[in-house]
JSON list of C-alpha atoms in Angstrom, two decimals:
[
{"chain": "A", "resi": 17, "resn": "MET", "atom": "CA", "xyz": [17.32, -6.38, 21.57]},
{"chain": "A", "resi": 18, "resn": "LYS", "atom": "CA", "xyz": [18.23, -2.97, 21.43]},
{"chain": "A", "resi": 19, "resn": "PRO", "atom": "CA", "xyz": [15.22, -0.10, 23.42]},
{"chain": "A", "resi": 20, "resn": "LEU", "atom": "CA", "xyz": [14.22, 2.34, 20.08]},
{"chain": "A", "resi": 21, "resn": "ASN", "atom": "CA", "xyz": [16.02, 5.14, 19.63]},
{"chain": "A", "resi": 22, "resn": "ARG", "atom": "CA", "xyz": [13.77, 7.52, 20.90]},
{"chain": "A", "resi": 23, "resn": "PHE", "atom": "CA", "xyz": [14.64, 10.57, 18.12]},
{"chain": "A", "resi": 24, "resn": "PHE", "atom": "CA", "xyz": [13.89, 8.51, 15.33]},
{"chain": "A", "resi": 25, "resn": "VAL", "atom": "CA", "xyz": [10.56, 7.21, 17.11]},
{"chain": "A", "resi": 26, "resn": "PHE", "atom": "CA", "xyz": [9.67, 10.93, 16.77]},
{"chain": "A", "resi": 27, "resn": "VAL", "atom": "CA", "xyz": [10.59, 11.26, 13.36]},
{"chain": "A", "resi": 28, "resn": "TYR", "atom": "CA", "xyz": [8.76, 7.91, 12.99]},
{"chain": "A", "resi": 29, "resn": "TYR", "atom": "CA", "xyz": [4.93, 9.32, 13.73]},
{"chain": "A", "resi": 30, "resn": "VAL", "atom": "CA", "xyz": [6.04, 13.55, 12.87]},
{"chain": "A", "resi": 31, "resn": "VAL", "atom": "CA", "xyz": [7.55, 12.31, 9.37]},
{"chain": "A", "resi": 32, "resn": "GLY", "atom": "CA", "xyz": [4.55, 9.27, 9.32]},
{"chain": "A", "resi": 33, "resn": "PHE", "atom": "CA", "xyz": [1.39, 11.64, 10.10]},
{"chain": "A", "resi": 34, "resn": "VAL", "atom": "CA", "xyz": [2.87, 14.54, 7.35]},
{"chain": "A", "resi": 35, "resn": "VAL", "atom": "CA", "xyz": [3.27, 11.71, 4.40]},
{"chain": "A", "resi": 36, "resn": "GLY", "atom": "CA", "xyz": [0.12, 10.00, 4.89]},
{"chain": "A", "resi": 37, "resn": "LEU", "atom": "CA", "xyz": [-1.80, 12.88, 4.98]},
{"chain": "A", "resi": 38, "resn": "LEU", "atom": "CA", "xyz": [0.11, 13.91, 1.38]},
{"chain": "A", "resi": 39, "resn": "HIS", "atom": "CA", "xyz": [0.14, 10.26, 0.48]},
{"chain": "A", "resi": 40, "resn": "PRO", "atom": "CA", "xyz": [-2.69, 7.92, 1.66]},
{"chain": "A", "resi": 41, "resn": "VAL", "atom": "CA", "xyz": [-2.16, 4.36, 1.97]},
{"chain": "A", "resi": 42, "resn": "SER", "atom": "CA", "xyz": [-3.77, 1.29, 1.71]},
{"chain": "A", "resi": 43, "resn": "ILE", "atom": "CA", "xyz": [-1.60, -2.12, 3.25]},
{"chain": "A", "resi": 44, "resn": "GLU", "atom": "CA", "xyz": [-2.60, -5.47, 2.46]},
{"chain": "A", "resi": 45, "resn": "GLY", "atom": "CA", "xyz": [-0.95, -9.32, 4.35]},
{"chain": "A", "resi": 46, "resn": "MET", "atom": "CA", "xyz": [0.98, -7.32, 6.89]},
{"chain": "A", "resi": 47, "resn": "GLU", "atom": "CA", "xyz": [0.00, -9.08, 9.51]},
{"chain": "A", "resi": 48, "resn": "LYS", "atom": "CA", "xyz": [2.20, -12.70, 7.80]},
{"chain": "A", "resi": 49, "resn": "LEU", "atom": "CA", "xyz": [5.12, -10.81, 8.58]},
{"chain": "A", "resi": 50, "resn": "PRO", "atom": "CA", "xyz": [7.11, -12.56, 10.99]},
{"chain": "A", "resi": 51, "resn": "GLU", "atom": "CA", "xyz": [8.67, -10.54, 12.80]},
{"chain": "A", "resi": 52, "resn": "SER", "atom": "CA", "xyz": [12.79, -10.57, 12.13]},
{"chain": "A", "resi": 53, "resn": "GLY", "atom": "CA", "xyz": [14.89, -11.47, 10.14]},
{"chain": "A", "resi": 54, "resn": "VAL", "atom": "CA", "xyz": [13.19, -10.35, 6.87]},
{"chain": "A", "resi": 55, "resn": "LEU", "atom": "CA", "xyz": [14.44, -9.32, 3.37]},
{"chain": "A", "resi": 56, "resn": "LEU", "atom": "CA", "xyz": [11.45, -7.06, 1.83]},
{"chain": "A", "resi": 57, "resn": "CYS", "atom": "CA", "xyz": [11.71, -7.06, -1.61]},
{"chain": "A", "resi": 58, "resn": "PRO", "atom": "CA", "xyz": [8.80, -4.56, -3.24]},
{"chain": "A", "resi": 59, "resn": "ASN", "atom": "CA", "xyz": [9.01, -2.80, -7.24]},
{"chain": "A", "resi": 60, "resn": "HIS", "atom": "CA", "xyz": [10.30, 0.11, -7.35]},
{"chain": "A", "resi": 61, "resn": "SER", "atom": "CA", "xyz": [7.96, 3.11, -9.26]},
{"chain": "A", "resi": 62, "resn": "SER", "atom": "CA", "xyz": [9.22, 6.74, -7.00]},
{"chain": "A", "resi": 63, "resn": "ASN", "atom": "CA", "xyz": [11.83, 7.82, -4.80]},
{"chain": "A", "resi": 64, "resn": "TRP", "atom": "CA", "xyz": [8.44, 7.84, -1.87]},
{"chain": "A", "resi": 65, "resn": "ASP", "atom": "CA", "xyz": [8.26, 3.95, -1.88]},
{"chain": "A", "resi": 66, "resn": "PRO", "atom": "CA", "xyz": [10.56, 3.21, 0.82]},
{"chain": "A", "resi": 67, "resn": "LEU", "atom": "CA", "xyz": [9.22, 5.91, 3.35]},
{"chain": "A", "resi": 68, "resn": "LEU", "atom": "CA", "xyz": [5.77, 5.78, 1.86]},
{"chain": "A", "resi": 69, "resn": "LEU", "atom": "CA", "xyz": [6.21, 1.81, 2.85]},
{"chain": "A", "resi": 70, "resn": "GLY", "atom": "CA", "xyz": [8.82, 2.31, 5.51]},
{"chain": "A", "resi": 71, "resn": "LEU", "atom": "CA", "xyz": [6.54, 4.35, 7.65]},
{"chain": "A", "resi": 72, "resn": "ARG", "atom": "CA", "xyz": [3.63, 2.16, 7.53]},
{"chain": "A", "resi": 73, "resn": "LEU", "atom": "CA", "xyz": [5.00, -0.93, 9.13]},
{"chain": "A", "resi": 74, "resn": "PRO", "atom": "CA", "xyz": [5.58, -1.16, 13.12]},
{"chain": "A", "resi": 75, "resn": "VAL", "atom": "CA", "xyz": [7.32, 1.37, 14.87]},
{"chain": "A", "resi": 76, "resn": "ASN", "atom": "CA", "xyz": [8.96, -1.83, 16.08]},
{"chain": "A", "resi": 77, "resn": "TYR", "atom": "CA", "xyz": [10.14, -3.27, 12.58]},
{"chain": "A", "resi": 78, "resn": "ARG", "atom": "CA", "xyz": [13.08, -2.15, 13.20]},
{"chain": "A", "resi": 79, "resn": "LEU", "atom": "CA", "xyz": [14.19, -2.10, 9.47]},
{"chain": "A", "resi": 80, "resn": "HIS", "atom": "CA", "xyz": [16.65, -0.73, 7.02]},
{"chain": "A", "resi": 81, "resn": "VAL", "atom": "CA", "xyz": [16.81, 0.07, 3.41]},
{"chain": "A", "resi": 82, "resn": "MET", "atom": "CA", "xyz": [19.66, -0.03, 0.90]},
{"chain": "A", "resi": 83, "resn": "ALA", "atom": "CA", "xyz": [18.22, 3.35, -1.24]},
{"chain": "A", "resi": 84, "resn": "LYS", "atom": "CA", "xyz": [20.03, 4.74, -3.74]},
{"chain": "A", "resi": 85, "resn": "GLU", "atom": "CA", "xyz": [22.89, 7.14, -2.83]},
{"chain": "A", "resi": 86, "resn": "GLU", "atom": "CA", "xyz": [21.16, 9.95, -4.44]},
{"chain": "A", "resi": 87, "resn": "LEU", "atom": "CA", "xyz": [18.89, 10.04, -2.22]},
{"chain": "A", "resi": 88, "resn": "PHE", "atom": "CA", "xyz": [20.58, 11.20, 1.05]},
{"chain": "A", "resi": 89, "resn": "ARG", "atom": "CA", "xyz": [22.47, 14.80, -2.13]},
{"chain": "A", "resi": 90, "resn": "ASN", "atom": "CA", "xyz": [19.60, 16.14, -0.50]},
{"chain": "A", "resi": 91, "resn": "PRO", "atom": "CA", "xyz": [20.41, 16.98, 2.94]},
{"chain": "A", "resi": 92, "resn": "ILE", "atom": "CA", "xyz": [17.17, 17.12, 4.81]},
{"chain": "A", "resi": 93, "resn": "LEU", "atom": "CA", "xyz": [15.82, 14.13, 3.27]},
{"chain": "A", "resi": 94, "resn": "SER", "atom": "CA", "xyz": [18.86, 11.93, 3.36]},
{"chain": "A", "resi": 95, "resn": "TRP", "atom": "CA", "xyz": [18.75, 12.78, 7.20]},
{"chain": "A", "resi": 96, "resn": "ILE", "atom": "CA", "xyz": [15.34, 11.38, 7.62]},
{"chain": "A", "resi": 97, "resn": "ILE", "atom": "CA", "xyz": [15.74, 8.87, 5.51]},
{"chain": "A", "resi": 98, "resn": "ARG", "atom": "CA", "xyz": [18.84, 7.86, 7.64]},
{"chain": "A", "resi": 99, "resn": "LYS", "atom": "CA", "xyz": [17.12, 8.46, 11.12]},
{"chain": "A", "resi": 100, "resn": "LEU", "atom": "CA", "xyz": [14.50, 5.77, 9.13]},
{"chain": "A", "resi": 101, "resn": "GLY", "atom": "CA", "xyz": [17.11, 3.45, 8.73]},
{"chain": "A", "resi": 102, "resn": "ALA", "atom": "CA", "xyz": [18.43, 3.74, 5.41]},
{"chain": "A", "resi": 103, "resn": "PHE", "atom": "CA", "xyz": [22.33, 3.71, 3.66]},
{"chain": "A", "resi": 104, "resn": "PRO", "atom": "CA", "xyz": [23.17, 4.85, 0.66]},
{"chain": "A", "resi": 105, "resn": "VAL", "atom": "CA", "xyz": [24.41, 1.87, -2.39]},
{"chain": "A", "resi": 106, "resn": "SER", "atom": "CA", "xyz": [26.27, 3.26, -5.16]},
{"chain": "A", "resi": 107, "resn": "ARG", "atom": "CA", "xyz": [24.84, 1.25, -8.43]},
{"chain": "A", "resi": 108, "resn": "GLY", "atom": "CA", "xyz": [26.61, -0.24, -10.25]},
{"chain": "A", "resi": 109, "resn": "GLU", "atom": "CA", "xyz": [29.69, -0.75, -8.44]},
{"chain": "A", "resi": 110, "resn": "ASN", "atom": "CA", "xyz": [30.95, -3.55, -6.02]},
{"chain": "A", "resi": 111, "resn": "ASP", "atom": "CA", "xyz": [29.61, -1.35, -2.65]},
{"chain": "A", "resi": 112, "resn": "ILE", "atom": "CA", "xyz": [31.85, -4.66, -0.30]},
{"chain": "A", "resi": 113, "resn": "ASN", "atom": "CA", "xyz": [30.55, -2.06, 2.85]},
{"chain": "A", "resi": 114, "resn": "THR", "atom": "CA", "xyz": [26.83, -1.79, 1.34]},
{"chain": "A", "resi": 115, "resn": "VAL", "atom": "CA", "xyz": [26.89, -5.25, 1.57]},
{"chain": "A", "resi": 116, "resn": "ARG", "atom": "CA", "xyz": [28.30, -6.14, 5.09]},
{"chain": "A", "resi": 117, "resn": "THR", "atom": "CA", "xyz": [25.90, -3.49, 6.30]},
{"chain": "A", "resi": 118, "resn": "ALA", "atom": "CA", "xyz": [22.77, -5.40, 4.83]},
{"chain": "A", "resi": 119, "resn": "MET", "atom": "CA", "xyz": [24.08, -8.94, 5.98]},
{"chain": "A", "resi": 120, "resn": "LYS", "atom": "CA", "xyz": [24.25, -7.76, 9.65]},
{"chain": "A", "resi": 121, "resn": "ALA", "atom": "CA", "xyz": [20.83, -6.11, 9.76]},
{"chain": "A", "resi": 122, "resn": "ILE", "atom": "CA", "xyz": [19.48, -9.26, 9.66]},
{"chain": "A", "resi": 123, "resn": "LYS", "atom": "CA", "xyz": [22.02, -11.71, 10.72]},
{"chain": "A", "resi": 124, "resn": "ASP", "atom": "CA", "xyz": [21.14, -9.33, 14.28]},
{"chain": "A", "resi": 125, "resn": "GLY", "atom": "CA", "xyz": [17.88, -10.20, 13.66]},
{"chain": "A", "resi": 126, "resn": "ASP", "atom": "CA", "xyz": [16.25, -7.34, 11.90]},
{"chain": "A", "resi": 127, "resn": "ASN", "atom": "CA", "xyz": [14.38, -6.70, 8.57]},
{"chain": "A", "resi": 128, "resn": "LEU", "atom": "CA", "xyz": [15.97, -5.61, 5.69]},
{"chain": "A", "resi": 129, "resn": "LEU", "atom": "CA", "xyz": [14.33, -3.61, 2.42]},
{"chain": "A", "resi": 130, "resn": "ILE", "atom": "CA", "xyz": [15.62, -3.93, -0.94]},
{"chain": "A", "resi": 131, "resn": "PHE", "atom": "CA", "xyz": [14.71, -3.19, -4.34]},
{"chain": "A", "resi": 132, "resn": "PRO", "atom": "CA", "xyz": [15.65, -6.06, -7.02]},
{"chain": "A", "resi": 133, "resn": "GLU", "atom": "CA", "xyz": [15.45, -3.83, -9.98]},
{"chain": "A", "resi": 134, "resn": "GLY", "atom": "CA", "xyz": [18.07, -1.14, -7.91]},
{"chain": "A", "resi": 135, "resn": "THR", "atom": "CA", "xyz": [16.76, 2.13, -10.02]},
{"chain": "A", "resi": 136, "resn": "THR", "atom": "CA", "xyz": [13.27, 3.02, -10.70]},
{"chain": "A", "resi": 137, "resn": "ILE", "atom": "CA", "xyz": [10.93, 1.76, -13.25]},
{"chain": "A", "resi": 138, "resn": "ARG", "atom": "CA", "xyz": [8.46, 3.23, -14.35]},
{"chain": "A", "resi": 139, "resn": "ASN", "atom": "CA", "xyz": [6.30, 0.42, -17.94]},
{"chain": "A", "resi": 140, "resn": "GLY", "atom": "CA", "xyz": [9.36, -1.15, -18.30]},
{"chain": "A", "resi": 141, "resn": "ILE", "atom": "CA", "xyz": [11.72, 1.76, -18.46]},
{"chain": "A", "resi": 142, "resn": "GLY", "atom": "CA", "xyz": [14.27, 2.53, -15.97]},
{"chain": "A", "resi": 143, "resn": "TYR", "atom": "CA", "xyz": [15.23, 6.02, -15.31]},
{"chain": "A", "resi": 144, "resn": "ALA", "atom": "CA", "xyz": [18.62, 5.72, -14.84]},
{"chain": "A", "resi": 145, "resn": "ASP", "atom": "CA", "xyz": [19.30, 3.56, -16.89]},
{"chain": "A", "resi": 146, "resn": "GLY", "atom": "CA", "xyz": [17.25, 3.27, -19.89]},
{"chain": "A", "resi": 147, "resn": "LEU", "atom": "CA", "xyz": [16.92, -0.44, -19.78]},
{"chain": "A", "resi": 148, "resn": "PRO", "atom": "CA", "xyz": [13.75, -2.98, -19.27]},
{"chain": "A", "resi": 149, "resn": "ALA", "atom": "CA", "xyz": [13.08, -4.00, -15.84]},
{"chain": "A", "resi": 150, "resn": "HIS", "atom": "CA", "xyz": [15.01, -6.98, -14.30]},
{"chain": "A", "resi": 151, "resn": "ALA", "atom": "CA", "xyz": [16.21, -7.86, -11.66]},
{"chain": "A", "resi": 152, "resn": "LYS", "atom": "CA", "xyz": [19.40, -7.65, -9.70]},
{"chain": "A", "resi": 153, "resn": "ALA", "atom": "CA", "xyz": [21.05, -11.20, -8.19]},
{"chain": "A", "resi": 154, "resn": "GLY", "atom": "CA", "xyz": [22.55, -9.01, -5.71]},
{"chain": "A", "resi": 155, "resn": "VAL", "atom": "CA", "xyz": [19.46, -9.49, -3.96]},
{"chain": "A", "resi": 156, "resn": "ALA", "atom": "CA", "xyz": [19.20, -12.75, -3.48]},
{"chain": "A", "resi": 157, "resn": "VAL", "atom": "CA", "xyz": [22.63, -13.55, -2.50]},
{"chain": "A", "resi": 158, "resn": "ILE", "atom": "CA", "xyz": [21.85, -11.72, 0.19]},
{"chain": "A", "resi": 159, "resn": "GLY", "atom": "CA", "xyz": [18.67, -13.12, 1.47]},
{"chain": "A", "resi": 160, "resn": "VAL", "atom": "CA", "xyz": [20.81, -16.81, 1.10]},
{"chain": "A", "resi": 161, "resn": "ARG", "atom": "CA", "xyz": [23.83, -16.47, 2.64]},
{"chain": "A", "resi": 162, "resn": "THR", "atom": "CA", "xyz": [21.73, -14.30, 5.52]},
{"chain": "A", "resi": 163, "resn": "GLY", "atom": "CA", "xyz": [19.72, -16.92, 6.20]},
{"chain": "A", "resi": 164, "resn": "ALA", "atom": "CA", "xyz": [16.61, -14.40, 5.94]},
{"chain": "A", "resi": 165, "resn": "THR", "atom": "CA", "xyz": [12.18, -15.29, 4.90]},
{"chain": "A", "resi": 166, "resn": "LEU", "atom": "CA", "xyz": [11.95, -13.33, 1.39]},
{"chain": "A", "resi": 167, "resn": "VAL", "atom": "CA", "xyz": [8.74, -11.73, 1.34]},
{"chain": "A", "resi": 168, "resn": "PRO", "atom": "CA", "xyz": [7.18, -10.41, -1.96]},
{"chain": "A", "resi": 169, "resn": "VAL", "atom": "CA", "xyz": [6.39, -6.93, -2.21]},
{"chain": "A", "resi": 170, "resn": "PHE", "atom": "CA", "xyz": [3.88, -4.66, -4.49]},
{"chain": "A", "resi": 171, "resn": "VAL", "atom": "CA", "xyz": [3.62, -1.08, -4.33]},
{"chain": "A", "resi": 172, "resn": "ASP", "atom": "CA", "xyz": [1.58, 1.00, -6.61]},
{"chain": "A", "resi": 173, "resn": "GLY", "atom": "CA", "xyz": [3.13, 3.04, -9.92]},
{"chain": "A", "resi": 174, "resn": "GLU", "atom": "CA", "xyz": [2.02, 5.94, -9.73]},
{"chain": "A", "resi": 175, "resn": "LYS", "atom": "CA", "xyz": [1.85, 8.90, -6.70]},
{"chain": "A", "resi": 176, "resn": "ARG", "atom": "CA", "xyz": [-0.26, 11.84, -6.89]},
{"chain": "A", "resi": 177, "resn": "LEU", "atom": "CA", "xyz": [-0.68, 13.76, -3.98]},
{"chain": "A", "resi": 178, "resn": "PHE", "atom": "CA", "xyz": [-3.99, 12.41, -2.15]},
{"chain": "A", "resi": 179, "resn": "ARG", "atom": "CA", "xyz": [-4.14, 9.62, -3.90]},
{"chain": "A", "resi": 180, "resn": "ARG", "atom": "CA", "xyz": [-4.42, 6.29, -2.27]},
{"chain": "A", "resi": 181, "resn": "THR", "atom": "CA", "xyz": [-1.31, 4.12, -2.97]},
{"chain": "A", "resi": 182, "resn": "ARG", "atom": "CA", "xyz": [-1.47, 0.14, -2.55]},
{"chain": "A", "resi": 183, "resn": "ILE", "atom": "CA", "xyz": [0.50, -1.90, -0.26]},
{"chain": "A", "resi": 184, "resn": "ILE", "atom": "CA", "xyz": [0.43, -5.32, -0.54]},
{"chain": "A", "resi": 185, "resn": "PHE", "atom": "CA", "xyz": [2.76, -7.50, 1.28]},
{"chain": "A", "resi": 186, "resn": "GLY", "atom": "CA", "xyz": [3.40, -11.86, -0.46]},
{"chain": "A", "resi": 187, "resn": "ASP", "atom": "CA", "xyz": [3.73, -14.62, 1.90]},
{"chain": "A", "resi": 188, "resn": "PRO", "atom": "CA", "xyz": [6.72, -15.52, 3.16]},
{"chain": "A", "resi": 189, "resn": "TYR", "atom": "CA", "xyz": [9.01, -17.91, 1.88]},
{"chain": "A", "resi": 190, "resn": "GLN", "atom": "CA", "xyz": [12.25, -19.14, 1.74]},
{"chain": "A", "resi": 191, "resn": "PRO", "atom": "CA", "xyz": [13.90, -20.42, -1.25]},
{"chain": "A", "resi": 192, "resn": "ARG", "atom": "CA", "xyz": [15.40, -23.28, -2.70]},
{"chain": "A", "resi": 193, "resn": "TYR", "atom": "CA", "xyz": [18.97, -23.47, -4.02]},
{"chain": "A", "resi": 194, "resn": "THR", "atom": "CA", "xyz": [21.53, -26.49, -4.31]},
{"chain": "A", "resi": 195, "resn": "GLY", "atom": "CA", "xyz": [24.77, -26.43, -2.14]},
{"chain": "A", "resi": 196, "resn": "LYS", "atom": "CA", "xyz": [25.66, -23.73, 0.89]},
{"chain": "A", "resi": 197, "resn": "ARG", "atom": "CA", "xyz": [25.67, -20.94, -1.72]},
{"chain": "A", "resi": 198, "resn": "GLY", "atom": "CA", "xyz": [23.57, -21.87, -4.85]},
{"chain": "A", "resi": 199, "resn": "THR", "atom": "CA", "xyz": [25.04, -21.09, -8.23]},
{"chain": "A", "resi": 200, "resn": "SER", "atom": "CA", "xyz": [25.10, -17.99, -10.06]},
{"chain": "A", "resi": 201, "resn": "GLU", "atom": "CA", "xyz": [21.98, -19.33, -12.07]},
{"chain": "A", "resi": 202, "resn": "GLU", "atom": "CA", "xyz": [20.17, -20.29, -9.07]},
{"chain": "A", "resi": 203, "resn": "MET", "atom": "CA", "xyz": [20.39, -16.31, -7.53]},
{"chain": "A", "resi": 204, "resn": "GLN", "atom": "CA", "xyz": [19.53, -14.80, -10.31]},
{"chain": "A", "resi": 205, "resn": "LYS", "atom": "CA", "xyz": [16.30, -17.11, -10.44]},
{"chain": "A", "resi": 206, "resn": "ILE", "atom": "CA", "xyz": [16.01, -16.43, -7.01]},
{"chain": "A", "resi": 207, "resn": "ALA", "atom": "CA", "xyz": [16.09, -12.48, -8.03]},
{"chain": "A", "resi": 208, "resn": "ASP", "atom": "CA", "xyz": [13.64, -12.82, -10.80]},
{"chain": "A", "resi": 209, "resn": "GLY", "atom": "CA", "xyz": [11.70, -15.27, -9.27]},
{"chain": "A", "resi": 210, "resn": "LEU", "atom": "CA", "xyz": [10.91, -12.27, -6.46]},
{"chain": "A", "resi": 211, "resn": "LEU", "atom": "CA", "xyz": [10.33, -9.70, -8.61]},
{"chain": "A", "resi": 212, "resn": "ALA", "atom": "CA", "xyz": [7.59, -11.38, -11.01]},
{"chain": "A", "resi": 213, "resn": "GLU", "atom": "CA", "xyz": [5.61, -12.25, -7.72]},
{"chain": "A", "resi": 214, "resn": "ALA", "atom": "CA", "xyz": [6.26, -8.53, -6.24]},
{"chain": "A", "resi": 215, "resn": "TYR", "atom": "CA", "xyz": [4.11, -7.39, -9.55]},
{"chain": "A", "resi": 216, "resn": "ALA", "atom": "CA", "xyz": [2.06, -10.19, -9.90]},
{"chain": "A", "resi": 217, "resn": "LEU", "atom": "CA", "xyz": [-0.02, -9.59, -6.34]},
{"chain": "A", "resi": 218, "resn": "GLY", "atom": "CA", "xyz": [-0.60, -6.11, -8.04]},
{"chain": "A", "resi": 219, "resn": "GLY", "atom": "CA", "xyz": [-1.91, -8.13, -10.56]},
{"chain": "A", "resi": 220, "resn": "GLN", "atom": "CA", "xyz": [1.46, -7.05, -12.92]},
{"chain": "A", "resi": 221, "resn": "ALA", "atom": "CA", "xyz": [4.04, -8.21, -15.38]},
{"chain": "A", "resi": 222, "resn": "VAL", "atom": "CA", "xyz": [7.36, -7.61, -14.44]},
{"chain": "A", "resi": 223, "resn": "GLY", "atom": "CA", "xyz": [8.31, -3.19, -15.42]},
{"chain": "A", "resi": 224, "resn": "GLY", "atom": "CA", "xyz": [4.66, -2.47, -14.12]},
{"chain": "A", "resi": 225, "resn": "LYS", "atom": "CA", "xyz": [2.81, -3.37, -17.16]},
{"chain": "A", "resi": 226, "resn": "PRO", "atom": "CA", "xyz": [-0.50, -4.80, -16.54]},
{"chain": "A", "resi": 227, "resn": "LEU", "atom": "CA", "xyz": [-0.81, -8.90, -16.95]}
]
């Protein structure tokens, strides 16, 4: 295993300290996480989500984050999140290079964070396309083809300065499917199940509405 980049460690602690002051976080269930080969699948309500989650994992967790390309348009934010393991994905496009990067991270023994909804969601409505919250099957495809351990994660929706945000990790599991790679219907079912479990950890239905 390659040693951690010193610059990454510096950014991790400095940015983590600042972000921790602005957005304090409470963590539940992190002791359940396997050390490697994990695909973390949180609900997604804010652009703060990947930072809040990534900066609360151990510094040596070697997390990579598939994040929407819009986050990389701000040079300062882009610089920070790249140093923390993020890489951009073009939503709505068949981005082969992004998928290969994601799969390589897991196959190399690192860990990966993907938001199954693919966009920020509040009260069941997606900001980007106005569609109801739903999971993208691609998250299941990546998990199945890499043999990753899937972990649903809940992140509190509303983010306010100095207000504590809950992050809850669910139980790790291996998805079930037929054949070598499963059917497209099975991939969608796995993705839908992941998203439903993520919201259920926070006592919510898919899209953030109370159960």
